[in-house]
């Protein structure tokens, strides 16, 4: 089946503009995660969705960052008033819900190709 | 902050040789996952090992986990040029929700 998809693959924006990044998880995966990868910071967690709710937003770096998920599927990560330090690759992942019985597959997070954001 | 430290940071070997990468972490885990990343983009899942497991195999990959030492290793046997990539360990921490905490990564280069 199809994997996790993200759009756009690349985004160049000017400082101060808002951007929206989109993630389509694997069909049937109820858990969705956003991470970002930047030079000097490595891979860091941003936010996690279970269904449409976000039990863990602890990784969002500031109130300029927000995310939503609708219909238990597509998620959008929005960055308002972008700053140069927001430049990074934003990665989305999805997994089956941990609460399900079963093997390790339910815990495995599958990643999309990422969106490379460049803030000029 | 990074939960895990990976060792070595970079590794260069000849095709056909084995490559071993190590990962250390600091707190108790539910599971540990290894990923490969090519060209700084998407992460490819390689293998997941649970906290009650000590060793897992998948093709040319062998992963070990020592929870008493809070460490894991990834062995790639009979390496190929196509194995050239960055390799990351990621821990699913006990009580940490479902998020993964990534190590710093090992850059592997396999030369012909």
JSON list of C-alpha atoms in Angstrom, two decimals:
[
{"chain": "A", "resi": 1, "resn": "UNK", "atom": "CA", "xyz": [0.00, 0.00, 0.00]},
{"chain": "A", "resi": 2, "resn": "UNK", "atom": "CA", "xyz": [0.94, 3.65, -0.16]},
{"chain": "A", "resi": 3, "resn": "UNK", "atom": "CA", "xyz": [3.31, 5.03, 2.41]},
{"chain": "A", "resi": 4, "resn": "UNK", "atom": "CA", "xyz": [3.26, 8.32, 4.26]},
{"chain": "A", "resi": 5, "resn": "UNK", "atom": "CA", "xyz": [3.21, 11.26, 1.89]},
{"chain": "A", "resi": 6, "resn": "UNK", "atom": "CA", "xyz": [4.11, 14.87, 2.56]},
{"chain": "A", "resi": 7, "resn": "UNK", "atom": "CA", "xyz": [3.69, 18.06, 0.59]},
{"chain": "A", "resi": 8, "resn": "UNK", "atom": "CA", "xyz": [5.30, 20.18, -0.55]},
{"chain": "A", "resi": 9, "resn": "UNK", "atom": "CA", "xyz": [8.64, 18.42, -0.83]},
{"chain": "A", "resi": 10, "resn": "UNK", "atom": "CA", "xyz": [10.43, 21.77, -0.76]},
{"chain": "A", "resi": 11, "resn": "UNK", "atom": "CA", "xyz": [9.28, 25.15, 0.45]},
{"chain": "A", "resi": 12, "resn": "UNK", "atom": "CA", "xyz": [11.18, 28.41, 0.28]},
{"chain": "A", "resi": 13, "resn": "UNK", "atom": "CA", "xyz": [9.63, 31.34, 2.07]},
{"chain": "A", "resi": 14, "resn": "UNK", "atom": "CA", "xyz": [10.54, 34.78, 3.29]},
{"chain": "A", "resi": 15, "resn": "UNK", "atom": "CA", "xyz": [11.01, 35.58, 6.93]},
{"chain": "A", "resi": 16, "resn": "UNK", "atom": "CA", "xyz": [7.73, 36.60, 8.52]},
{"chain": "A", "resi": 17, "resn": "UNK", "atom": "CA", "xyz": [5.47, 34.64, 6.18]},
{"chain": "A", "resi": 18, "resn": "UNK", "atom": "CA", "xyz": [3.22, 31.78, 7.30]},
{"chain": "A", "resi": 19, "resn": "UNK", "atom": "CA", "xyz": [3.64, 28.25, 5.91]},
{"chain": "A", "resi": 20, "resn": "UNK", "atom": "CA", "xyz": [1.53, 25.12, 5.95]},
{"chain": "A", "resi": 21, "resn": "UNK", "atom": "CA", "xyz": [2.98, 21.64, 5.66]},
{"chain": "A", "resi": 22, "resn": "UNK", "atom": "CA", "xyz": [0.79, 18.66, 4.92]},
{"chain": "A", "resi": 23, "resn": "UNK", "atom": "CA", "xyz": [1.03, 15.01, 5.89]},
{"chain": "A", "resi": 24, "resn": "UNK", "atom": "CA", "xyz": [-1.04, 12.07, 4.64]},
{"chain": "A", "resi": 25, "resn": "UNK", "atom": "CA", "xyz": [-0.50, 9.05, 6.89]},
{"chain": "A", "resi": 26, "resn": "UNK", "atom": "CA", "xyz": [-0.75, 5.42, 5.93]},
{"chain": "A", "resi": 27, "resn": "UNK", "atom": "CA", "xyz": [-4.39, 4.43, 5.64]},
{"chain": "A", "resi": 28, "resn": "UNK", "atom": "CA", "xyz": [-5.64, 2.94, 8.89]},
{"chain": "A", "resi": 29, "resn": "UNK", "atom": "CA", "xyz": [-2.90, 4.40, 11.05]},
{"chain": "A", "resi": 30, "resn": "UNK", "atom": "CA", "xyz": [-4.46, 6.26, 13.94]},
{"chain": "A", "resi": 31, "resn": "UNK", "atom": "CA", "xyz": [-1.26, 7.72, 15.37]},
{"chain": "A", "resi": 32, "resn": "UNK", "atom": "CA", "xyz": [0.55, 10.54, 13.58]},
{"chain": "A", "resi": 33, "resn": "UNK", "atom": "CA", "xyz": [3.77, 12.31, 14.55]},
{"chain": "A", "resi": 34, "resn": "UNK", "atom": "CA", "xyz": [5.66, 15.39, 13.45]},
{"chain": "A", "resi": 35, "resn": "UNK", "atom": "CA", "xyz": [9.43, 15.68, 13.84]},
{"chain": "A", "resi": 36, "resn": "UNK", "atom": "CA", "xyz": [11.98, 18.07, 12.47]},
{"chain": "A", "resi": 37, "resn": "UNK", "atom": "CA", "xyz": [15.59, 17.64, 11.56]},
{"chain": "A", "resi": 38, "resn": "UNK", "atom": "CA", "xyz": [17.97, 20.55, 11.52]},
{"chain": "A", "resi": 39, "resn": "UNK", "atom": "CA", "xyz": [21.71, 20.97, 11.55]},
{"chain": "A", "resi": 40, "resn": "UNK", "atom": "CA", "xyz": [22.95, 21.09, 15.08]},
{"chain": "A", "resi": 41, "resn": "UNK", "atom": "CA", "xyz": [19.69, 19.85, 16.61]},
{"chain": "A", "resi": 42, "resn": "UNK", "atom": "CA", "xyz": [19.36, 16.43, 15.06]},
{"chain": "A", "resi": 43, "resn": "UNK", "atom": "CA", "xyz": [15.94, 14.82, 14.89]},
{"chain": "A", "resi": 44, "resn": "UNK", "atom": "CA", "xyz": [13.49, 16.21, 17.41]},
{"chain": "A", "resi": 45, "resn": "UNK", "atom": "CA", "xyz": [9.89, 15.42, 18.23]},
{"chain": "A", "resi": 46, "resn": "UNK", "atom": "CA", "xyz": [7.29, 18.13, 17.75]},
{"chain": "A", "resi": 47, "resn": "UNK", "atom": "CA", "xyz": [3.78, 16.77, 18.29]},
{"chain": "A", "resi": 48, "resn": "UNK", "atom": "CA", "xyz": [1.83, 13.51, 18.36]},
{"chain": "A", "resi": 49, "resn": "UNK", "atom": "CA", "xyz": [-1.80, 12.84, 17.39]},
{"chain": "A", "resi": 50, "resn": "UNK", "atom": "CA", "xyz": [-3.96, 9.95, 18.40]},
{"chain": "A", "resi": 51, "resn": "UNK", "atom": "CA", "xyz": [-6.98, 10.25, 16.16]},
{"chain": "A", "resi": 52, "resn": "UNK", "atom": "CA", "xyz": [-7.76, 13.96, 15.98]},
{"chain": "A", "resi": 53, "resn": "UNK", "atom": "CA", "xyz": [-6.50, 14.84, 19.43]},
{"chain": "A", "resi": 54, "resn": "UNK", "atom": "CA", "xyz": [-2.95, 15.74, 20.38]},
{"chain": "A", "resi": 55, "resn": "UNK", "atom": "CA", "xyz": [-1.98, 14.18, 23.73]},
{"chain": "A", "resi": 56, "resn": "UNK", "atom": "CA", "xyz": [1.58, 15.42, 23.44]},
{"chain": "A", "resi": 57, "resn": "UNK", "atom": "CA", "xyz": [2.53, 18.84, 22.06]},
{"chain": "A", "resi": 58, "resn": "UNK", "atom": "CA", "xyz": [5.61, 19.14, 24.19]},
{"chain": "A", "resi": 59, "resn": "UNK", "atom": "CA", "xyz": [8.02, 19.44, 21.29]},
{"chain": "A", "resi": 60, "resn": "UNK", "atom": "CA", "xyz": [6.49, 22.47, 19.61]},
{"chain": "A", "resi": 61, "resn": "UNK", "atom": "CA", "xyz": [9.24, 25.11, 19.95]},
{"chain": "A", "resi": 62, "resn": "UNK", "atom": "CA", "xyz": [7.01, 28.16, 20.24]},
{"chain": "A", "resi": 63, "resn": "UNK", "atom": "CA", "xyz": [3.44, 29.36, 19.94]},
{"chain": "A", "resi": 64, "resn": "UNK", "atom": "CA", "xyz": [4.14, 30.16, 16.29]},
{"chain": "A", "resi": 65, "resn": "UNK", "atom": "CA", "xyz": [3.86, 26.43, 15.66]},
{"chain": "A", "resi": 66, "resn": "UNK", "atom": "CA", "xyz": [0.51, 24.66, 15.57]},
{"chain": "A", "resi": 67, "resn": "UNK", "atom": "CA", "xyz": [-0.86, 21.49, 14.07]},
{"chain": "A", "resi": 68, "resn": "UNK", "atom": "CA", "xyz": [-4.23, 19.96, 13.48]},
{"chain": "A", "resi": 69, "resn": "UNK", "atom": "CA", "xyz": [-5.58, 16.70, 12.23]},
{"chain": "A", "resi": 70, "resn": "UNK", "atom": "CA", "xyz": [-8.99, 16.20, 10.73]},
{"chain": "A", "resi": 71, "resn": "UNK", "atom": "CA", "xyz": [-10.97, 13.05, 10.09]},
{"chain": "A", "resi": 72, "resn": "UNK", "atom": "CA", "xyz": [-8.30, 11.01, 11.79]},
{"chain": "A", "resi": 73, "resn": "UNK", "atom": "CA", "xyz": [-6.23, 11.26, 8.65]},
{"chain": "A", "resi": 74, "resn": "UNK", "atom": "CA", "xyz": [-4.52, 14.28, 7.09]},
{"chain": "A", "resi": 75, "resn": "UNK", "atom": "CA", "xyz": [-2.53, 16.60, 9.33]},
{"chain": "A", "resi": 76, "resn": "UNK", "atom": "CA", "xyz": [-1.32, 20.14, 8.74]},
{"chain": "A", "resi": 77, "resn": "UNK", "atom": "CA", "xyz": [1.60, 21.74, 10.55]},
{"chain": "A", "resi": 78, "resn": "UNK", "atom": "CA", "xyz": [1.43, 25.53, 10.44]},
{"chain": "A", "resi": 79, "resn": "UNK", "atom": "CA", "xyz": [4.30, 27.85, 11.21]},
{"chain": "A", "resi": 80, "resn": "UNK", "atom": "CA", "xyz": [3.36, 31.50, 11.59]},
{"chain": "A", "resi": 81, "resn": "UNK", "atom": "CA", "xyz": [5.73, 34.41, 11.11]},
{"chain": "A", "resi": 82, "resn": "UNK", "atom": "CA", "xyz": [8.56, 32.12, 10.05]},
{"chain": "A", "resi": 83, "resn": "UNK", "atom": "CA", "xyz": [12.08, 32.79, 11.28]},
{"chain": "A", "resi": 84, "resn": "UNK", "atom": "CA", "xyz": [15.37, 31.67, 9.78]},
{"chain": "A", "resi": 85, "resn": "UNK", "atom": "CA", "xyz": [15.88, 29.20, 12.63]},
{"chain": "A", "resi": 86, "resn": "UNK", "atom": "CA", "xyz": [12.75, 27.40, 11.45]},
{"chain": "A", "resi": 87, "resn": "UNK", "atom": "CA", "xyz": [14.67, 26.18, 8.40]},
{"chain": "A", "resi": 88, "resn": "UNK", "atom": "CA", "xyz": [14.80, 22.39, 8.63]},
{"chain": "A", "resi": 89, "resn": "UNK", "atom": "CA", "xyz": [13.40, 19.20, 7.18]},
{"chain": "A", "resi": 90, "resn": "UNK", "atom": "CA", "xyz": [9.98, 18.51, 8.68]},
{"chain": "A", "resi": 91, "resn": "UNK", "atom": "CA", "xyz": [9.19, 14.81, 8.87]},
{"chain": "A", "resi": 92, "resn": "UNK", "atom": "CA", "xyz": [5.86, 13.14, 9.45]},
{"chain": "A", "resi": 93, "resn": "UNK", "atom": "CA", "xyz": [5.35, 9.57, 10.62]},
{"chain": "A", "resi": 94, "resn": "UNK", "atom": "CA", "xyz": [2.39, 7.33, 11.33]},
{"chain": "A", "resi": 95, "resn": "UNK", "atom": "CA", "xyz": [1.80, 4.11, 13.22]},
{"chain": "A", "resi": 96, "resn": "UNK", "atom": "CA", "xyz": [-0.97, 1.80, 14.33]},
{"chain": "A", "resi": 97, "resn": "UNK", "atom": "CA", "xyz": [-2.31, 2.55, 17.79]},
{"chain": "A", "resi": 98, "resn": "UNK", "atom": "CA", "xyz": [-0.24, 1.13, 20.66]},
{"chain": "A", "resi": 99, "resn": "UNK", "atom": "CA", "xyz": [-3.43, 0.08, 22.43]},
{"chain": "A", "resi": 100, "resn": "UNK", "atom": "CA", "xyz": [-4.02, -2.63, 19.85]},
{"chain": "A", "resi": 101, "resn": "UNK", "atom": "CA", "xyz": [-2.86, -6.11, 20.62]},
{"chain": "A", "resi": 102, "resn": "UNK", "atom": "CA", "xyz": [-0.33, -7.51, 18.25]},
{"chain": "A", "resi": 103, "resn": "UNK", "atom": "CA", "xyz": [3.27, -7.61, 17.25]},
{"chain": "A", "resi": 104, "resn": "UNK", "atom": "CA", "xyz": [5.90, -4.91, 16.89]},
{"chain": "A", "resi": 105, "resn": "UNK", "atom": "CA", "xyz": [4.30, -3.64, 13.71]},
{"chain": "A", "resi": 106, "resn": "UNK", "atom": "CA", "xyz": [1.81, -1.66, 15.76]},
{"chain": "A", "resi": 107, "resn": "UNK", "atom": "CA", "xyz": [4.59, 0.38, 17.35]},
{"chain": "A", "resi": 108, "resn": "UNK", "atom": "CA", "xyz": [6.68, 0.91, 14.25]},
{"chain": "A", "resi": 109, "resn": "UNK", "atom": "CA", "xyz": [6.64, 4.48, 13.01]},
{"chain": "A", "resi": 110, "resn": "UNK", "atom": "CA", "xyz": [6.78, 4.87, 9.25]},
{"chain": "A", "resi": 111, "resn": "UNK", "atom": "CA", "xyz": [8.17, 8.13, 7.96]},
{"chain": "A", "resi": 112, "resn": "UNK", "atom": "CA", "xyz": [7.34, 10.24, 4.96]},
{"chain": "A", "resi": 113, "resn": "UNK", "atom": "CA", "xyz": [9.94, 11.81, 2.66]},
{"chain": "A", "resi": 114, "resn": "UNK", "atom": "CA", "xyz": [9.85, 15.12, 4.52]},
{"chain": "A", "resi": 115, "resn": "UNK", "atom": "CA", "xyz": [9.39, 18.76, 3.58]},
{"chain": "A", "resi": 116, "resn": "UNK", "atom": "CA", "xyz": [12.54, 20.84, 3.34]},
{"chain": "A", "resi": 117, "resn": "UNK", "atom": "CA", "xyz": [11.70, 24.34, 4.58]},
{"chain": "A", "resi": 118, "resn": "UNK", "atom": "CA", "xyz": [14.05, 27.20, 3.85]},
{"chain": "A", "resi": 119, "resn": "UNK", "atom": "CA", "xyz": [13.35, 30.58, 5.40]},
{"chain": "A", "resi": 120, "resn": "UNK", "atom": "CA", "xyz": [15.25, 33.40, 3.71]},
{"chain": "B", "resi": 1, "resn": "UNK", "atom": "CA", "xyz": [17.91, 17.12, 23.65]},
{"chain": "B", "resi": 2, "resn": "UNK", "atom": "CA", "xyz": [19.20, 13.83, 22.33]},
{"chain": "B", "resi": 3, "resn": "UNK", "atom": "CA", "xyz": [18.47, 10.73, 24.34]},
{"chain": "B", "resi": 4, "resn": "UNK", "atom": "CA", "xyz": [20.97, 8.59, 22.56]},
{"chain": "B", "resi": 5, "resn": "UNK", "atom": "CA", "xyz": [24.55, 8.84, 21.60]},
{"chain": "B", "resi": 6, "resn": "UNK", "atom": "CA", "xyz": [25.75, 6.84, 18.67]},
{"chain": "B", "resi": 7, "resn": "UNK", "atom": "CA", "xyz": [29.20, 5.56, 18.13]},
{"chain": "B", "resi": 8, "resn": "UNK", "atom": "CA", "xyz": [31.03, 5.99, 15.89]},
{"chain": "B", "resi": 9, "resn": "UNK", "atom": "CA", "xyz": [29.84, 9.25, 14.35]},
{"chain": "B", "resi": 10, "resn": "UNK", "atom": "CA", "xyz": [31.29, 8.15, 11.02]},
{"chain": "B", "resi": 11, "resn": "UNK", "atom": "CA", "xyz": [32.42, 4.81, 9.67]},
{"chain": "B", "resi": 12, "resn": "UNK", "atom": "CA", "xyz": [34.11, 3.99, 6.38]},
{"chain": "B", "resi": 13, "resn": "UNK", "atom": "CA", "xyz": [34.53, 0.37, 5.28]},
{"chain": "B", "resi": 14, "resn": "UNK", "atom": "CA", "xyz": [35.12, -1.69, 2.16]},
{"chain": "B", "resi": 15, "resn": "UNK", "atom": "CA", "xyz": [32.32, -3.55, 0.45]},
{"chain": "B", "resi": 16, "resn": "UNK", "atom": "CA", "xyz": [31.93, -7.03, 1.89]},
{"chain": "B", "resi": 17, "resn": "UNK", "atom": "CA", "xyz": [33.07, -6.04, 5.36]},
{"chain": "B", "resi": 18, "resn": "UNK", "atom": "CA", "xyz": [30.80, -5.91, 8.39]},
{"chain": "B", "resi": 19, "resn": "UNK", "atom": "CA", "xyz": [29.72, -2.64, 9.94]},
{"chain": "B", "resi": 20, "resn": "UNK", "atom": "CA", "xyz": [28.85, -2.24, 13.61]},
{"chain": "B", "resi": 21, "resn": "UNK", "atom": "CA", "xyz": [27.16, 0.80, 15.08]},
{"chain": "B", "resi": 22, "resn": "UNK", "atom": "CA", "xyz": [26.40, 1.35, 18.74]},
{"chain": "B", "resi": 23, "resn": "UNK", "atom": "CA", "xyz": [23.73, 3.34, 20.51]},
{"chain": "B", "resi": 24, "resn": "UNK", "atom": "CA", "xyz": [23.49, 4.27, 24.15]},
{"chain": "B", "resi": 25, "resn": "UNK", "atom": "CA", "xyz": [20.51, 5.76, 25.95]},
{"chain": "B", "resi": 26, "resn": "UNK", "atom": "CA", "xyz": [19.75, 7.10, 29.38]},
{"chain": "B", "resi": 27, "resn": "UNK", "atom": "CA", "xyz": [16.33, 6.02, 30.65]},
{"chain": "B", "resi": 28, "resn": "UNK", "atom": "CA", "xyz": [14.14, 2.94, 30.48]},
{"chain": "B", "resi": 29, "resn": "UNK", "atom": "CA", "xyz": [12.50, 2.10, 27.18]},
{"chain": "B", "resi": 30, "resn": "UNK", "atom": "CA", "xyz": [9.55, 0.25, 25.72]},
{"chain": "B", "resi": 31, "resn": "UNK", "atom": "CA", "xyz": [11.41, -0.46, 22.52]},
{"chain": "B", "resi": 32, "resn": "UNK", "atom": "CA", "xyz": [14.31, 0.72, 20.38]},
{"chain": "B", "resi": 33, "resn": "UNK", "atom": "CA", "xyz": [14.09, 1.20, 16.64]},
{"chain": "B", "resi": 34, "resn": "UNK", "atom": "CA", "xyz": [16.81, 1.56, 14.02]},
{"chain": "B", "resi": 35, "resn": "UNK", "atom": "CA", "xyz": [16.34, 3.70, 10.94]},
{"chain": "B", "resi": 36, "resn": "UNK", "atom": "CA", "xyz": [18.35, 4.45, 7.80]},
{"chain": "B", "resi": 37, "resn": "UNK", "atom": "CA", "xyz": [18.38, 7.83, 6.09]},
{"chain": "B", "resi": 38, "resn": "UNK", "atom": "CA", "xyz": [19.68, 8.59, 2.63]},
{"chain": "B", "resi": 39, "resn": "UNK", "atom": "CA", "xyz": [20.56, 12.10, 1.55]},
{"chain": "B", "resi": 40, "resn": "UNK", "atom": "CA", "xyz": [19.00, 13.80, 4.58]},
{"chain": "B", "resi": 41, "resn": "UNK", "atom": "CA", "xyz": [15.42, 12.96, 3.67]},
{"chain": "B", "resi": 42, "resn": "UNK", "atom": "CA", "xyz": [12.96, 10.24, 4.65]},
{"chain": "B", "resi": 43, "resn": "UNK", "atom": "CA", "xyz": [13.75, 7.67, 7.29]},
{"chain": "B", "resi": 44, "resn": "UNK", "atom": "CA", "xyz": [13.46, 4.00, 6.41]},
{"chain": "B", "resi": 45, "resn": "UNK", "atom": "CA", "xyz": [12.55, 1.70, 9.28]},
{"chain": "B", "resi": 46, "resn": "UNK", "atom": "CA", "xyz": [14.96, -1.21, 9.65]},
{"chain": "B", "resi": 47, "resn": "UNK", "atom": "CA", "xyz": [14.12, -3.10, 12.80]},
{"chain": "B", "resi": 48, "resn": "UNK", "atom": "CA", "xyz": [12.36, -2.77, 16.17]},
{"chain": "B", "resi": 49, "resn": "UNK", "atom": "CA", "xyz": [13.52, -4.56, 19.29]},
{"chain": "B", "resi": 50, "resn": "UNK", "atom": "CA", "xyz": [11.43, -4.62, 22.44]},
{"chain": "B", "resi": 51, "resn": "UNK", "atom": "CA", "xyz": [12.83, -4.08, 25.92]},
{"chain": "B", "resi": 52, "resn": "UNK", "atom": "CA", "xyz": [12.33, -7.76, 26.78]},
{"chain": "B", "resi": 53, "resn": "UNK", "atom": "CA", "xyz": [14.24, -8.95, 23.72]},
{"chain": "B", "resi": 54, "resn": "UNK", "atom": "CA", "xyz": [17.99, -9.34, 23.49]},
{"chain": "B", "resi": 55, "resn": "UNK", "atom": "CA", "xyz": [18.62, -9.98, 19.81]},
{"chain": "B", "resi": 56, "resn": "UNK", "atom": "CA", "xyz": [16.78, -9.75, 16.50]},
{"chain": "B", "resi": 57, "resn": "UNK", "atom": "CA", "xyz": [17.72, -10.53, 12.94]},
{"chain": "B", "resi": 58, "resn": "UNK", "atom": "CA", "xyz": [16.42, -9.25, 9.65]},
{"chain": "B", "resi": 59, "resn": "UNK", "atom": "CA", "xyz": [18.28, -10.29, 6.52]},
{"chain": "B", "resi": 60, "resn": "UNK", "atom": "CA", "xyz": [21.83, -8.94, 6.83]},
{"chain": "B", "resi": 61, "resn": "UNK", "atom": "CA", "xyz": [20.93, -6.95, 9.92]},
{"chain": "B", "resi": 62, "resn": "UNK", "atom": "CA", "xyz": [21.46, -8.05, 13.50]},
{"chain": "B", "resi": 63, "resn": "UNK", "atom": "CA", "xyz": [20.40, -5.92, 16.43]},
{"chain": "B", "resi": 64, "resn": "UNK", "atom": "CA", "xyz": [21.24, -6.53, 20.06]},
{"chain": "B", "resi": 65, "resn": "UNK", "atom": "CA", "xyz": [19.87, -4.83, 23.14]},
{"chain": "B", "resi": 66, "resn": "UNK", "atom": "CA", "xyz": [21.40, -4.76, 26.61]},
{"chain": "B", "resi": 67, "resn": "UNK", "atom": "CA", "xyz": [18.99, -2.98, 28.93]},
{"chain": "B", "resi": 68, "resn": "UNK", "atom": "CA", "xyz": [21.36, -3.32, 31.90]},
{"chain": "B", "resi": 69, "resn": "UNK", "atom": "CA", "xyz": [23.93, -1.25, 30.01]},
{"chain": "B", "resi": 70, "resn": "UNK", "atom": "CA", "xyz": [21.29, 0.82, 28.21]},
{"chain": "B", "resi": 71, "resn": "UNK", "atom": "CA", "xyz": [22.88, 0.12, 24.89]},
{"chain": "B", "resi": 72, "resn": "UNK", "atom": "CA", "xyz": [22.11, -1.40, 21.51]},
{"chain": "B", "resi": 73, "resn": "UNK", "atom": "CA", "xyz": [24.16, -2.34, 18.50]},
{"chain": "B", "resi": 74, "resn": "UNK", "atom": "CA", "xyz": [23.36, -2.69, 14.82]},
{"chain": "B", "resi": 75, "resn": "UNK", "atom": "CA", "xyz": [25.48, -5.06, 12.75]},
{"chain": "B", "resi": 76, "resn": "UNK", "atom": "CA", "xyz": [25.30, -5.02, 8.97]},
{"chain": "B", "resi": 77, "resn": "UNK", "atom": "CA", "xyz": [27.00, -8.06, 7.51]},
{"chain": "B", "resi": 78, "resn": "UNK", "atom": "CA", "xyz": [28.54, -8.30, 4.05]},
{"chain": "B", "resi": 79, "resn": "UNK", "atom": "CA", "xyz": [28.05, -4.59, 3.43]},
{"chain": "B", "resi": 80, "resn": "UNK", "atom": "CA", "xyz": [27.26, -3.19, -0.01]},
{"chain": "B", "resi": 81, "resn": "UNK", "atom": "CA", "xyz": [27.79, 0.22, -1.53]},
{"chain": "B", "resi": 82, "resn": "UNK", "atom": "CA", "xyz": [24.01, 0.69, -1.35]},
{"chain": "B", "resi": 83, "resn": "UNK", "atom": "CA", "xyz": [24.23, 0.52, 2.46]},
{"chain": "B", "resi": 84, "resn": "UNK", "atom": "CA", "xyz": [25.93, 3.93, 2.43]},
{"chain": "B", "resi": 85, "resn": "UNK", "atom": "CA", "xyz": [23.62, 6.11, 4.53]},
{"chain": "B", "resi": 86, "resn": "UNK", "atom": "CA", "xyz": [23.12, 7.60, 7.97]},
{"chain": "B", "resi": 87, "resn": "UNK", "atom": "CA", "xyz": [21.82, 5.22, 10.62]},
{"chain": "B", "resi": 88, "resn": "UNK", "atom": "CA", "xyz": [19.85, 6.35, 13.66]},
{"chain": "B", "resi": 89, "resn": "UNK", "atom": "CA", "xyz": [18.64, 4.61, 16.75]},
{"chain": "B", "resi": 90, "resn": "UNK", "atom": "CA", "xyz": [15.42, 5.85, 18.28]},
{"chain": "B", "resi": 91, "resn": "UNK", "atom": "CA", "xyz": [14.01, 5.03, 21.67]},
{"chain": "B", "resi": 92, "resn": "UNK", "atom": "CA", "xyz": [10.39, 4.79, 22.72]},
{"chain": "B", "resi": 93, "resn": "UNK", "atom": "CA", "xyz": [10.74, 5.80, 26.35]},
{"chain": "B", "resi": 94, "resn": "UNK", "atom": "CA", "xyz": [8.74, 4.26, 29.17]},
{"chain": "B", "resi": 95, "resn": "UNK", "atom": "CA", "xyz": [6.14, 6.83, 30.16]},
{"chain": "B", "resi": 96, "resn": "UNK", "atom": "CA", "xyz": [7.17, 9.02, 27.29]},
{"chain": "B", "resi": 97, "resn": "UNK", "atom": "CA", "xyz": [4.06, 8.64, 25.24]},
{"chain": "B", "resi": 98, "resn": "UNK", "atom": "CA", "xyz": [4.59, 7.30, 21.76]},
{"chain": "B", "resi": 99, "resn": "UNK", "atom": "CA", "xyz": [7.21, 9.76, 20.60]},
{"chain": "B", "resi": 100, "resn": "UNK", "atom": "CA", "xyz": [10.64, 8.59, 19.51]},
{"chain": "B", "resi": 101, "resn": "UNK", "atom": "CA", "xyz": [13.82, 10.16, 20.82]},
{"chain": "B", "resi": 102, "resn": "UNK", "atom": "CA", "xyz": [16.61, 9.91, 18.29]},
{"chain": "B", "resi": 103, "resn": "UNK", "atom": "CA", "xyz": [20.31, 9.40, 18.65]},
{"chain": "B", "resi": 104, "resn": "UNK", "atom": "CA", "xyz": [22.89, 11.49, 16.90]},
{"chain": "B", "resi": 105, "resn": "UNK", "atom": "CA", "xyz": [23.39, 9.06, 14.04]},
{"chain": "B", "resi": 106, "resn": "UNK", "atom": "CA", "xyz": [26.27, 7.21, 12.42]},
{"chain": "B", "resi": 107, "resn": "UNK", "atom": "CA", "xyz": [27.30, 8.08, 8.87]},
{"chain": "B", "resi": 108, "resn": "UNK", "atom": "CA", "xyz": [28.29, 4.88, 7.12]},
{"chain": "B", "resi": 109, "resn": "UNK", "atom": "CA", "xyz": [30.23, 4.90, 3.88]},
{"chain": "B", "resi": 110, "resn": "UNK", "atom": "CA", "xyz": [30.78, 1.64, 2.05]},
{"chain": "B", "resi": 111, "resn": "UNK", "atom": "CA", "xyz": [33.44, 1.86, -0.63]},
{"chain": "B", "resi": 112, "resn": "UNK", "atom": "CA", "xyz": [33.84, -0.38, -3.62]}
]
